[in-house]
Coordinates of C-alpha atoms in Angstrom, one line a residue:
X54 CA 0.0 0.0 0.0
X55 CA 1.3 3.4 -0.9
X56 CA -0.5 5.1 2.0
X57 CA -1.4 3.5 5.3
X58 CA -3.3 5.2 8.1
X59 CA -3.6 3.3 11.5
X60 CA -5.6 4.5 14.5
X61 CA -4.9 8.1 13.6
X62 CA -6.1 10.6 16.2
X63 CA -5.8 14.4 16.0
X64 CA -7.0 16.6 18.8
X65 CA -7.2 20.3 19.3
X66 CA -7.3 20.7 23.0
X67 CA -10.3 18.8 24.3
X68 CA -11.8 18.6 20.8
X69 CA -11.0 15.4 18.9
X70 CA -11.2 16.2 15.2
X71 CA -10.0 12.7 14.0
X72 CA -11.0 9.7 16.1
X73 CA -8.7 6.7 15.5
X74 CA -9.3 6.2 11.8
X75 CA -7.9 3.5 9.5
X76 CA -7.6 3.3 5.7
X77 CA -5.1 2.4 3.0
X78 CA -4.5 3.7 -0.5
X79 CA -3.2 1.5 -3.3
X80 CA -0.4 2.7 -5.6
X81 CA -1.7 3.9 -9.0
X82 CA -5.3 4.3 -7.8
X83 CA -7.8 7.2 -7.8
X84 CA -8.8 7.5 -4.1
X85 CA -11.6 9.8 -3.0
X86 CA -11.8 11.1 0.6
X87 CA -15.2 12.6 1.2
X88 CA -16.8 14.4 4.1
X89 CA -18.8 17.5 5.0
X90 CA -17.1 20.6 6.4
X91 CA -15.7 19.9 9.8
X92 CA -15.8 16.1 9.3
X93 CA -12.0 15.7 9.8
X94 CA -11.2 15.5 6.1
X95 CA -8.8 18.5 5.9
X96 CA -7.1 17.6 9.2
X97 CA -6.4 14.1 7.9
X98 CA -5.0 15.4 4.7
X99 CA -2.8 17.9 6.5
X100 CA -1.3 15.1 8.6
X101 CA -0.6 13.0 5.5
X102 CA 1.1 16.0 3.8
X103 CA 3.2 16.8 6.9
X104 CA 1.4 20.1 7.5
X105 CA 0.1 18.9 10.9
X106 CA 1.4 16.5 13.6
X107 CA -1.0 13.8 14.7
X108 CA -1.9 13.3 18.4
X109 CA -1.5 9.5 18.2
X110 CA -1.6 6.7 15.7
X111 CA 0.6 6.4 12.6
X112 CA 0.5 7.4 8.9
X113 CA 3.0 6.3 6.3
X114 CA 3.4 7.6 2.7
X115 CA 5.5 5.5 0.4
X116 CA 6.8 3.6 3.4
X117 CA 7.9 6.8 5.2
X118 CA 6.4 7.8 8.5
X119 CA 4.9 11.3 8.2
X120 CA 6.2 12.3 11.6
X121 CA 9.7 11.0 11.6
X122 CA 10.5 11.3 7.9
X123 CA 8.6 14.4 6.7
X124 CA 11.2 15.5 4.1
X125 CA 11.1 12.1 2.4
X126 CA 7.3 12.3 2.3
X127 CA 7.3 15.8 0.8
X128 CA 9.5 14.6 -2.0
X129 CA 6.9 11.9 -2.9
X130 CA 3.9 14.2 -3.0
X131 CA 2.5 17.0 -5.0
X132 CA -0.4 19.1 -3.8
X133 CA -3.0 21.2 -5.6
X134 CA -4.7 23.3 -3.0
X135 CA -8.3 24.6 -3.3
X136 CA -6.9 28.1 -3.2
X137 CA -3.8 28.7 -5.3
X138 CA -0.6 29.8 -3.7
X139 CA 1.2 30.8 -6.9
X140 CA 2.5 34.3 -7.3
X141 CA 0.1 36.3 -9.4
X142 CA 2.7 38.8 -10.5
X143 CA 5.0 36.1 -12.0
X144 CA 4.4 34.3 -15.2
X145 CA 3.5 30.6 -15.1
X146 CA 7.0 29.7 -16.3
X147 CA 8.6 31.8 -13.6
X148 CA 6.4 30.3 -10.9
X149 CA 7.4 26.8 -12.0
X150 CA 11.1 27.8 -12.0
X151 CA 10.8 29.0 -8.4
X152 CA 9.0 25.9 -7.3
X153 CA 11.5 23.6 -9.0
X154 CA 14.4 25.4 -7.3
X155 CA 12.9 24.4 -3.9
X156 CA 13.6 20.7 -4.9
X157 CA 17.2 21.4 -5.8
X158 CA 16.7 21.6 -9.6
X159 CA 19.0 24.0 -11.3
X160 CA 20.3 24.8 -14.8
X161 CA 19.4 22.3 -17.5
X162 CA 17.5 20.0 -15.2
X163 CA 15.3 22.8 -14.0
X164 CA 14.7 24.0 -17.6
X165 CA 13.8 20.4 -18.7
X166 CA 11.5 19.9 -15.7
X167 CA 9.6 23.1 -16.4
X168 CA 9.3 22.3 -20.1
X169 CA 8.1 18.8 -19.3
X170 CA 5.2 19.9 -16.9
X171 CA 4.2 22.7 -19.2
X172 CA 3.8 20.1 -22.0
X173 CA 2.1 17.5 -19.8
X174 CA -0.5 20.0 -18.6
X175 CA -0.9 21.7 -22.0
X176 CA 0.0 25.0 -20.5
X177 CA 2.2 26.3 -23.4
X178 CA -0.2 28.9 -24.7
X179 CA -0.1 30.8 -21.5
X180 CA 3.2 29.8 -19.9
X181 CA 4.7 33.3 -20.4
X182 CA 1.6 35.1 -19.1
X183 CA 1.3 36.4 -15.5
X184 CA -0.6 33.9 -13.4
X185 CA -2.9 36.7 -12.2
X186 CA -4.2 37.3 -15.7
X187 CA -5.3 33.7 -16.4
X188 CA -8.8 32.2 -16.5
X189 CA -9.9 29.7 -13.9
X190 CA -9.2 26.7 -16.1
X191 CA -5.8 28.0 -17.1
X192 CA -4.9 28.6 -13.4
X193 CA -5.9 25.0 -12.5
X194 CA -3.6 23.7 -15.2
X195 CA -0.8 25.8 -13.9
X196 CA -1.5 24.7 -10.3
X197 CA -1.3 21.0 -11.4
X198 CA 2.0 21.8 -13.3
X199 CA 3.4 23.3 -10.1
X200 CA 2.5 20.1 -8.2
X201 CA 4.2 17.9 -10.8
X202 CA 7.5 19.8 -11.1
X203 CA 9.4 17.2 -9.0
X204 CA 7.6 14.1 -10.5
X205 CA 5.7 13.1 -7.4
X206 CA 4.3 9.6 -6.9
X207 CA 1.2 10.9 -5.2
X208 CA -0.9 13.9 -6.3
X209 CA -3.2 15.4 -3.6
X210 CA -6.1 17.3 -5.1
X211 CA -8.2 19.4 -2.7
X212 CA -11.5 20.2 -4.4
X213 CA -9.6 20.9 -7.7
X214 CA -12.6 22.0 -9.7
X215 CA -14.6 24.1 -7.3
X216 CA -15.9 27.2 -8.9
X217 CA -15.1 26.1 -12.5
X218 CA -17.8 25.9 -15.2
X219 CA -18.8 22.4 -16.4
X220 CA -16.7 22.4 -19.6
X221 CA -13.6 23.6 -17.7
X222 CA -14.2 20.9 -15.0
X223 CA -14.4 18.3 -17.7
X224 CA -11.1 19.6 -19.3
X225 CA -9.3 19.5 -15.9
X226 CA -10.5 16.0 -15.2
X227 CA -9.4 14.8 -18.7
X228 CA -5.9 16.2 -17.9
X229 CA -5.9 14.4 -14.5
X230 CA -6.9 11.1 -15.9
X231 CA -4.4 11.2 -18.7
X232 CA -1.6 12.0 -16.2
X233 CA -2.7 9.1 -14.0
X234 CA -2.8 6.7 -16.9
X235 CA 0.5 7.8 -18.5
X236 CA 2.5 8.0 -15.4
X237 CA 0.8 5.5 -13.1
X238 CA 0.3 8.3 -10.6
X239 CA -1.7 7.8 -7.4
X240 CA -4.4 10.5 -7.0
X241 CA -5.8 11.4 -3.6
X242 CA -8.9 13.5 -4.2
X243 CA -11.3 15.5 -2.1
X244 CA -14.4 16.8 -3.8
X245 CA -18.0 18.0 -3.3
X246 CA -18.9 16.7 -6.8
X247 CA -20.2 13.1 -6.5
X248 CA -19.9 12.5 -10.2
X249 CA -16.1 13.1 -9.9
X250 CA -15.9 10.6 -7.0
X251 CA -17.9 8.1 -9.1
X252 CA -14.7 7.5 -11.2
X253 CA -12.7 6.4 -8.1
X254 CA -11.2 3.0 -7.4
X255 CA -11.9 3.5 -3.7
X256 CA -14.1 6.0 -1.8
X257 CA -13.8 6.7 2.0
X258 CA -16.5 8.8 3.7
X259 CA -15.5 10.4 7.0
X260 CA -18.1 12.1 9.3
X261 CA -17.5 13.7 12.7
X262 CA -13.9 12.3 12.8
X263 CA -14.9 8.7 12.1
X264 CA -14.8 6.6 8.9
X265 CA -18.4 5.8 8.0
X266 CA -17.8 3.8 4.8
X267 CA -15.1 2.5 2.5
X268 CA -15.4 0.7 -0.8
X269 CA -15.8 1.0 -4.5
X270 CA -18.6 3.3 -5.8
X271 CA -20.7 0.2 -6.7
X272 CA -20.2 -1.3 -3.3
X273 CA -21.2 1.8 -1.5
X274 CA -24.4 2.2 -3.5
X275 CA -25.3 -1.5 -2.9
X276 CA -24.7 -1.2 0.9
X277 CA -26.0 2.3 1.7
X278 CA -28.8 3.3 -0.6
X279 CA -31.7 1.7 -2.5
X280 CA -33.5 2.3 -5.8
X281 CA -36.9 4.0 -5.5
X282 CA -40.1 3.1 -7.3
X283 CA -42.5 6.1 -7.6
X284 CA -46.0 5.5 -8.6
X285 CA -48.6 8.1 -9.4
X286 CA -52.2 6.9 -9.4
X287 CA -55.1 8.0 -11.6
X288 CA -56.4 10.2 -8.8
X289 CA -53.0 11.9 -8.3
X290 CA -51.8 10.0 -5.2
X291 CA -48.0 9.5 -5.1
X292 CA -46.6 6.3 -3.6
X293 CA -42.9 5.7 -3.1
X294 CA -41.3 2.3 -2.4
X295 CA -37.7 1.4 -1.4
X296 CA -36.5 -1.5 -3.5
X297 CA -34.1 -4.1 -2.1
X298 CA -33.4 -4.9 -5.8
X299 CA -34.7 -3.2 -8.9
X300 CA -36.7 -6.3 -10.1
X301 CA -38.9 -6.0 -7.0
X302 CA -40.7 -3.2 -8.8
X303 CA -42.4 -5.7 -11.1
X304 CA -44.5 -7.3 -8.4
X305 CA -45.5 -3.9 -6.9
X306 CA -46.6 -2.6 -10.3
X307 CA -48.5 -5.8 -11.1
X308 CA -50.5 -5.5 -7.8
X309 CA -51.5 -1.9 -8.6
X310 CA -51.6 -1.8 -12.4
X311 CA -55.3 -0.8 -12.6
X312 CA -54.6 2.3 -10.5
X313 CA -51.4 3.4 -12.1
X314 CA -51.1 6.5 -14.2
X315 CA -47.3 6.9 -14.1
X316 CA -44.3 4.9 -13.0
X317 CA -40.7 6.0 -12.4
X318 CA -37.8 4.0 -11.1
X319 CA -34.9 6.1 -9.7
X320 CA -31.5 4.4 -9.2
X321 CA -29.6 5.1 -6.0
X322 CA -26.6 7.5 -6.4
X323 CA -23.5 8.4 -4.6
X324 CA -25.3 11.6 -3.5
X325 CA -27.8 9.3 -1.7
X326 CA -24.9 7.3 -0.1
X327 CA -23.2 10.5 1.1
X328 CA -26.4 12.0 2.5
X329 CA -27.4 8.7 4.2
X330 CA -24.1 8.4 5.9
X331 CA -23.5 12.0 6.9
X332 CA -26.7 14.0 7.1
X333 CA -29.7 11.7 6.6
X334 CA -32.5 12.8 4.4
X335 CA -36.2 12.7 4.2
X336 CA -38.0 11.1 1.3
X337 CA -41.6 11.3 0.5
X338 CA -43.7 8.9 2.5
X339 CA -42.0 5.6 2.0
X340 CA -43.7 2.2 2.2

């Protein structure tokens, strides 16, 4: 496993933000870490990226303990923060040169690294423009280029497409998937867009500092939500049924066929899973 978290606890005074959680991340996978604000998501990520010290428990990244070997961990990871930290007055290329120098790159090696990430992220058209003049999508490409400058094994993406329009979000995700496929990179994602998490190999949902669920998207939908059958009768009454399996709808429809005006079957989604595990939700009257 590329990342291993065991009994991880992080407290702020008397408040326990993360409560002894356990999970692993396989090399080369797309891993989604989901939770509401205040769930412990950011605290966990900050521990894994060496920005915070845990209270107890262990976390290793690439075999290195995040507490005792932080420099080795930092060399293995790249981070795209939700809010960019690139210098708005410098060009994209200049920002990348500065970032590369932090990893000891100089001269020809630095020039080659900058050229490589510009090409990989298709940032050539705006590489010599000041970062502050770029569009949202261009900034995201530059942010990803910055995170890749030292060829990390793991790319942390903290809500990378928040605030972007649907087309730009699609373009950014095409870039991320291509990078993962071509380089075998592990991607650790947080997002509020469930359709992005649906592409994951593994999803972990954290709520109030505890892991509520872990599995593939299909496993989570099977375990934590159901399909719904909605029937509207000829007199306008609406009836809603939870289905243990979709084919159960046939018997219900057959029993009521003379009364039915309209039938709709709604498949369970990751949104339903997330709400069921973190907030709960109210359906119409369910039989």
